[in-house]
PDB file of C-alpha atoms in Angstrom:
ATOM      1  CA  MET W   1       6.091   5.516 -46.587  1.00  0.00           C
ATOM      2  CA  ILE W   2       7.659   5.522 -43.195  1.00  0.00           C
ATOM      3  CA  ILE W   3       6.788   2.708 -40.928  1.00  0.00           C
ATOM      4  CA  VAL W   4       7.122   3.054 -37.193  1.00  0.00           C
ATOM      5  CA  LYS W   5       7.217   0.030 -35.092  1.00  0.00           C
ATOM      6  CA  ALA W   6       5.026  -0.092 -32.032  1.00  0.00           C
ATOM      7  CA  PHE W   7       6.617  -0.346 -28.499  1.00  0.00           C
ATOM      8  CA  SER W   8       6.356  -3.754 -27.006  1.00  0.00           C
ATOM      9  CA  PHE W   9       7.601  -4.421 -23.334  1.00  0.00           C
ATOM     10  CA  LYS W  10       8.856  -8.015 -23.185  1.00  0.00           C
ATOM     11  CA  LEU W  11       8.520  -8.243 -19.468  1.00  0.00           C
ATOM     12  CA  HIS W  12       4.725  -7.054 -19.541  1.00  0.00           C
ATOM     13  CA  THR W  13       3.509 -10.436 -18.008  1.00  0.00           C
ATOM     14  CA  LEU W  14       5.899 -10.252 -15.165  1.00  0.00           C
ATOM     15  CA  MET W  15       4.862  -6.637 -14.573  1.00  0.00           C
ATOM     16  CA  GLN W  16       1.365  -7.589 -14.354  1.00  0.00           C
ATOM     17  CA  LEU W  17       2.068 -10.430 -11.897  1.00  0.00           C
ATOM     18  CA  ARG W  18       4.075  -7.884  -9.744  1.00  0.00           C
ATOM     19  CA  LYS W  19       1.207  -5.475  -9.974  1.00  0.00           C
ATOM     20  CA  ALA W  20      -1.187  -8.177  -8.802  1.00  0.00           C
ATOM     21  CA  ASN W  21       1.220  -9.091  -6.025  1.00  0.00           C
ATOM     22  CA  ARG W  22       1.438  -5.432  -4.956  1.00  0.00           C
ATOM     23  CA  GLU W  23      -2.283  -5.231  -4.893  1.00  0.00           C
ATOM     24  CA  LYS W  24      -2.614  -8.321  -2.765  1.00  0.00           C
ATOM     25  CA  ALA W  25       0.039  -6.984  -0.280  1.00  0.00           C
ATOM     26  CA  LEU W  26      -1.784  -3.684  -0.137  1.00  0.00           C
ATOM     27  CA  ASN W  27      -5.015  -5.439   0.538  1.00  0.00           C
ATOM     28  CA  ALA W  28      -3.394  -7.568   3.367  1.00  0.00           C
ATOM     29  CA  TYR W  29      -1.758  -4.463   4.849  1.00  0.00           C
ATOM     30  CA  GLY W  30      -5.211  -2.744   4.820  1.00  0.00           C
ATOM     31  CA  LYS W  31      -6.811  -5.488   6.568  1.00  0.00           C
ATOM     32  CA  ALA W  32      -4.011  -5.461   9.221  1.00  0.00           C
ATOM     33  CA  VAL W  33      -4.442  -1.743   9.764  1.00  0.00           C
ATOM     34  CA  HIS W  34      -8.071  -2.146  10.072  1.00  0.00           C
ATOM     35  CA  GLU W  35      -7.676  -5.029  12.717  1.00  0.00           C
ATOM     36  CA  SER W  36      -5.280  -2.988  14.656  1.00  0.00           C
ATOM     37  CA  GLN W  37      -7.606   0.037  14.790  1.00  0.00           C
ATOM     38  CA  LYS W  38     -10.551  -2.242  15.798  1.00  0.00           C
ATOM     39  CA  LEU W  39      -8.341  -3.579  18.720  1.00  0.00           C
ATOM     40  CA  GLU W  40      -7.310   0.032  19.593  1.00  0.00           C
ATOM     41  CA  ASN W  41     -10.996   1.134  19.947  1.00  0.00           C
ATOM     42  CA  ASP W  42     -11.728  -2.035  21.897  1.00  0.00           C
ATOM     43  CA  LEU W  43      -8.979  -1.224  24.271  1.00  0.00           C
ATOM     44  CA  ALA W  44     -10.211   2.374  24.555  1.00  0.00           C
ATOM     45  CA  ARG W  45     -13.690   1.111  25.424  1.00  0.00           C
ATOM     46  CA  LYS W  46     -12.393  -1.414  28.049  1.00  0.00           C
ATOM     47  CA  LYS W  47     -10.304   1.500  29.741  1.00  0.00           C
ATOM     48  CA  SER W  48     -13.395   3.637  29.642  1.00  0.00           C
ATOM     49  CA  ALA W  49     -15.336   0.802  31.260  1.00  0.00           C
ATOM     50  CA  LEU W  50     -12.750   0.449  33.866  1.00  0.00           C
ATOM     51  CA  GLU W  51     -12.820   4.277  34.710  1.00  0.00           C
ATOM     52  CA  SER W  52     -16.600   4.047  34.891  1.00  0.00           C
ATOM     53  CA  LEU W  53     -16.491   1.300  37.365  1.00  0.00           C
ATOM     54  CA  GLN W  54     -13.992   3.149  39.493  1.00  0.00           C
ATOM     55  CA  ASP W  55     -16.067   6.292  39.416  1.00  0.00           C
ATOM     56  CA  ARG W  56     -19.110   4.216  40.479  1.00  0.00           C
ATOM     57  CA  ILE W  57     -17.118   2.732  43.428  1.00  0.00           C
ATOM     58  CA  LYS W  58     -16.102   6.302  44.403  1.00  0.00           C
ATOM     59  CA  GLN W  59     -19.642   7.566  44.355  1.00  0.00           C
ATOM     60  CA  LYS W  60     -20.825   4.422  46.391  1.00  0.00           C
ATOM     61  CA  ARG W  61     -18.089   4.862  48.947  1.00  0.00           C
ATOM     62  CA  SER W  62     -19.185   8.479  49.661  1.00  0.00           C
ATOM     63  CA  ASP W  63     -22.662   7.104  50.605  1.00  0.00           C
ATOM     64  CA  TYR W  64     -23.250   3.778  52.158  1.00  0.00           C
ATOM     65  CA  PHE W  65     -21.579   0.619  50.528  1.00  0.00           C
ATOM     66  CA  PHE W  66     -22.385  -2.838  51.230  1.00  0.00           C
ATOM     67  CA  GLY W  67     -19.631  -5.423  51.331  1.00  0.00           C
ATOM     68  CA  GLN W  68     -21.409  -7.594  48.962  1.00  0.00           C
ATOM     69  CA  GLU W  69     -21.837  -4.886  46.468  1.00  0.00           C
ATOM     70  CA  GLU W  70     -18.179  -3.750  46.867  1.00  0.00           C
ATOM     71  CA  GLU W  71     -17.177  -7.448  46.286  1.00  0.00           C
ATOM     72  CA  SER W  72     -19.200  -7.552  43.033  1.00  0.00           C
ATOM     73  CA  TYR W  73     -17.542  -4.289  41.708  1.00  0.00           C
ATOM     74  CA  GLN W  74     -14.171  -5.593  42.690  1.00  0.00           C
ATOM     75  CA  ARG W  75     -14.724  -8.762  40.648  1.00  0.00           C
ATOM     76  CA  ASN W  76     -16.025  -6.521  37.706  1.00  0.00           C
ATOM     77  CA  ILE W  77     -12.832  -4.417  37.998  1.00  0.00           C
ATOM     78  CA  ALA W  78     -10.730  -7.535  37.960  1.00  0.00           C
ATOM     79  CA  SER W  79     -12.576  -8.914  35.004  1.00  0.00           C
ATOM     80  CA  VAL W  80     -12.151  -5.626  33.046  1.00  0.00           C
ATOM     81  CA  LYS W  81      -8.507  -5.519  33.958  1.00  0.00           C
ATOM     82  CA  ASN W  82      -8.065  -9.031  32.615  1.00  0.00           C
ATOM     83  CA  ASP W  83      -9.857  -8.050  29.427  1.00  0.00           C
ATOM     84  CA  ILE W  84      -7.727  -4.899  29.049  1.00  0.00           C
ATOM     85  CA  LEU W  85      -4.514  -7.117  29.384  1.00  0.00           C
ATOM     86  CA  SER W  86      -5.874  -9.545  26.781  1.00  0.00           C
ATOM     87  CA  VAL W  87      -6.673  -6.937  24.369  1.00  0.00           C
ATOM     88  CA  HIS W  88      -3.443  -5.150  24.915  1.00  0.00           C
ATOM     89  CA  LYS W  89      -1.603  -8.386  24.106  1.00  0.00           C
ATOM     90  CA  SER W  90      -3.833  -8.831  20.923  1.00  0.00           C
ATOM     91  CA  LEU W  91      -3.165  -5.234  19.891  1.00  0.00           C
ATOM     92  CA  LYS W  92       0.544  -5.630  20.312  1.00  0.00           C
ATOM     93  CA  ASN W  93       0.430  -8.790  18.186  1.00  0.00           C
ATOM     94  CA  SER W  94      -1.668  -7.164  15.618  1.00  0.00           C
ATOM     95  CA  GLN W  95       0.729  -4.098  15.469  1.00  0.00           C
ATOM     96  CA  GLU W  96       3.563  -6.628  14.742  1.00  0.00           C
ATOM     97  CA  ILE W  97       1.596  -8.341  12.060  1.00  0.00           C
ATOM     98  CA  ARG W  98       0.696  -4.973  10.595  1.00  0.00           C
ATOM     99  CA  GLU W  99       4.340  -3.812  10.472  1.00  0.00           C
ATOM    100  CA  ALA W 100       5.266  -7.221   8.718  1.00  0.00           C
ATOM    101  CA  LYS W 101       2.456  -6.617   6.161  1.00  0.00           C
ATOM    102  CA  ARG W 102       3.551  -3.080   5.686  1.00  0.00           C
ATOM    103  CA  LYS W 103       7.101  -4.234   4.935  1.00  0.00           C
ATOM    104  CA  LEU W 104       5.818  -6.812   2.494  1.00  0.00           C
ATOM    105  CA  PHE W 105       3.780  -4.258   0.757  1.00  0.00           C
ATOM    106  CA  LEU W 106       6.741  -1.880   0.493  1.00  0.00           C
ATOM    107  CA  LYS W 107       8.840  -4.745  -1.009  1.00  0.00           C
ATOM    108  CA  ALA W 108       6.049  -5.505  -3.551  1.00  0.00           C
ATOM    109  CA  GLU W 109       5.720  -1.798  -4.406  1.00  0.00           C
ATOM    110  CA  ALA W 110       9.390  -1.420  -4.930  1.00  0.00           C
ATOM    111  CA  GLU W 111       9.534  -4.596  -7.255  1.00  0.00           C
ATOM    112  CA  PHE W 112       6.605  -3.136  -9.289  1.00  0.00           C
ATOM    113  CA  LYS W 113       8.064   0.308  -9.476  1.00  0.00           C
ATOM    114  CA  SER W 114      11.461  -0.938 -10.714  1.00  0.00           C
ATOM    115  CA  LEU W 115       9.829  -2.835 -13.484  1.00  0.00           C
ATOM    116  CA  GLU W 116       7.617   0.247 -14.383  1.00  0.00           C
ATOM    117  CA  LYS W 117      10.754   2.478 -14.471  1.00  0.00           C
ATOM    118  CA  LEU W 118      12.532  -0.081 -16.663  1.00  0.00           C
ATOM    119  CA  ARG W 119       9.408  -0.072 -19.020  1.00  0.00           C
ATOM    120  CA  GLU W 120       9.399   3.739 -19.084  1.00  0.00           C
ATOM    121  CA  ARG W 121      13.084   3.705 -19.907  1.00  0.00           C
ATOM    122  CA  GLN W 122      12.832   1.080 -22.647  1.00  0.00           C
ATOM    123  CA  LYS W 123       9.846   3.056 -24.094  1.00  0.00           C
ATOM    124  CA  VAL W 124      11.957   6.305 -24.184  1.00  0.00           C
ATOM    125  CA  GLU W 125      14.846   4.504 -25.940  1.00  0.00           C
ATOM    126  CA  HIS W 126      12.422   2.832 -28.378  1.00  0.00           C
ATOM    127  CA  ASP W 127      10.993   6.149 -29.208  1.00  0.00           C
ATOM    128  CA  GLN W 128      14.366   7.784 -29.642  1.00  0.00           C
ATOM    129  CA  SER W 129      15.443   4.860 -31.884  1.00  0.00           C
ATOM    130  CA  GLU W 130      12.242   5.111 -34.122  1.00  0.00           C
ATOM    131  CA  GLN W 131      12.678   8.794 -34.396  1.00  0.00           C
ATOM    132  CA  LYS W 132      16.369   8.429 -35.574  1.00  0.00           C
ATOM    133  CA  LYS W 133      15.120   5.736 -38.162  1.00  0.00           C
ATOM    134  CA  GLU W 134      12.418   8.213 -39.308  1.00  0.00           C
ATOM    135  CA  GLU W 135      14.875  11.017 -39.553  1.00  0.00           C
ATOM    136  CA  SER W 136      17.325   8.714 -41.566  1.00  0.00           C
ATOM    137  CA  GLN W 137      14.457   7.608 -43.888  1.00  0.00           C
ATOM    138  CA  ILE W 138      13.334  11.190 -44.497  1.00  0.00           C
ATOM    139  CA  ASP W 139      16.999  12.179 -45.181  1.00  0.00           C
ATOM    140  CA  ASP W 140      17.324   9.328 -47.697  1.00  0.00           C
ATOM    141  CA  ILE W 141      13.914  10.389 -49.376  1.00  0.00           C
ATOM    142  CA  ILE W 142      15.160  13.953 -49.582  1.00  0.00           C
ATOM    143  CA  SER W 143      18.543  12.926 -50.900  1.00  0.00           C
ATOM    144  CA  ALA W 144      16.957  10.570 -53.465  1.00  0.00           C
ATOM    145  CA  ARG W 145      14.517  13.278 -54.584  1.00  0.00           C
ATOM    146  CA  PHE W 146      17.248  15.813 -54.860  1.00  0.00           C
ATOM    147  CA  ASN W 147      19.456  13.419 -56.951  1.00  0.00           C
ATOM    148  CA  TYR W 148      16.268  12.740 -59.165  1.00  0.00           C
ATOM    149  CA  ASN W 149      15.598  16.404 -59.591  1.00  0.00           C
ATOM    150  CA  LEU W 150      19.242  17.120 -60.335  1.00  0.00           C
ATOM    151  CA  LYS W 151      19.370  14.240 -63.080  1.00  0.00           C
ATOM    152  CA  THR W 152      16.114  15.381 -64.595  1.00  0.00           C
ATOM    153  CA  SER W 153      17.291  19.014 -64.661  1.00  0.00           C
ATOM    154  CA  ILE W 154      20.641  18.034 -66.347  1.00  0.00           C
ATOM    155  CA  SER W 155      19.063  15.897 -69.105  1.00  0.00           C
TER     156      SER W 155
END
């Protein structure tokens, strides 16, 4: 009877920890991307609001425009411009955070992949070793049977 040893990866626990670390890094990167996209959309809305205000001022100027009304529009424009600057600053910050999270994810991914490749390489080596042992055992059985048959045929 031929017994084949099952493959056991000694660094399995470390690989599971690195996999969990990779998942955590991916989740953090995904949240950072989502936050950046949210800020990009907010910035686009603010710019659209500014254009809308400027268009309304152009329309009003073509008709009759009261000074008080124009002053109100100018304050609104200044407020929207300040909002745009604030969102732009937040977006830039968010993009830097996103890039840092991406680098952390790539590092965690590389660490996991290197262990995964090591496991695969060790499994192939194990399978080849077990196959050689099996072939050796089969050769021994064949040799023993041949010798037994030879002895019984001689006697």
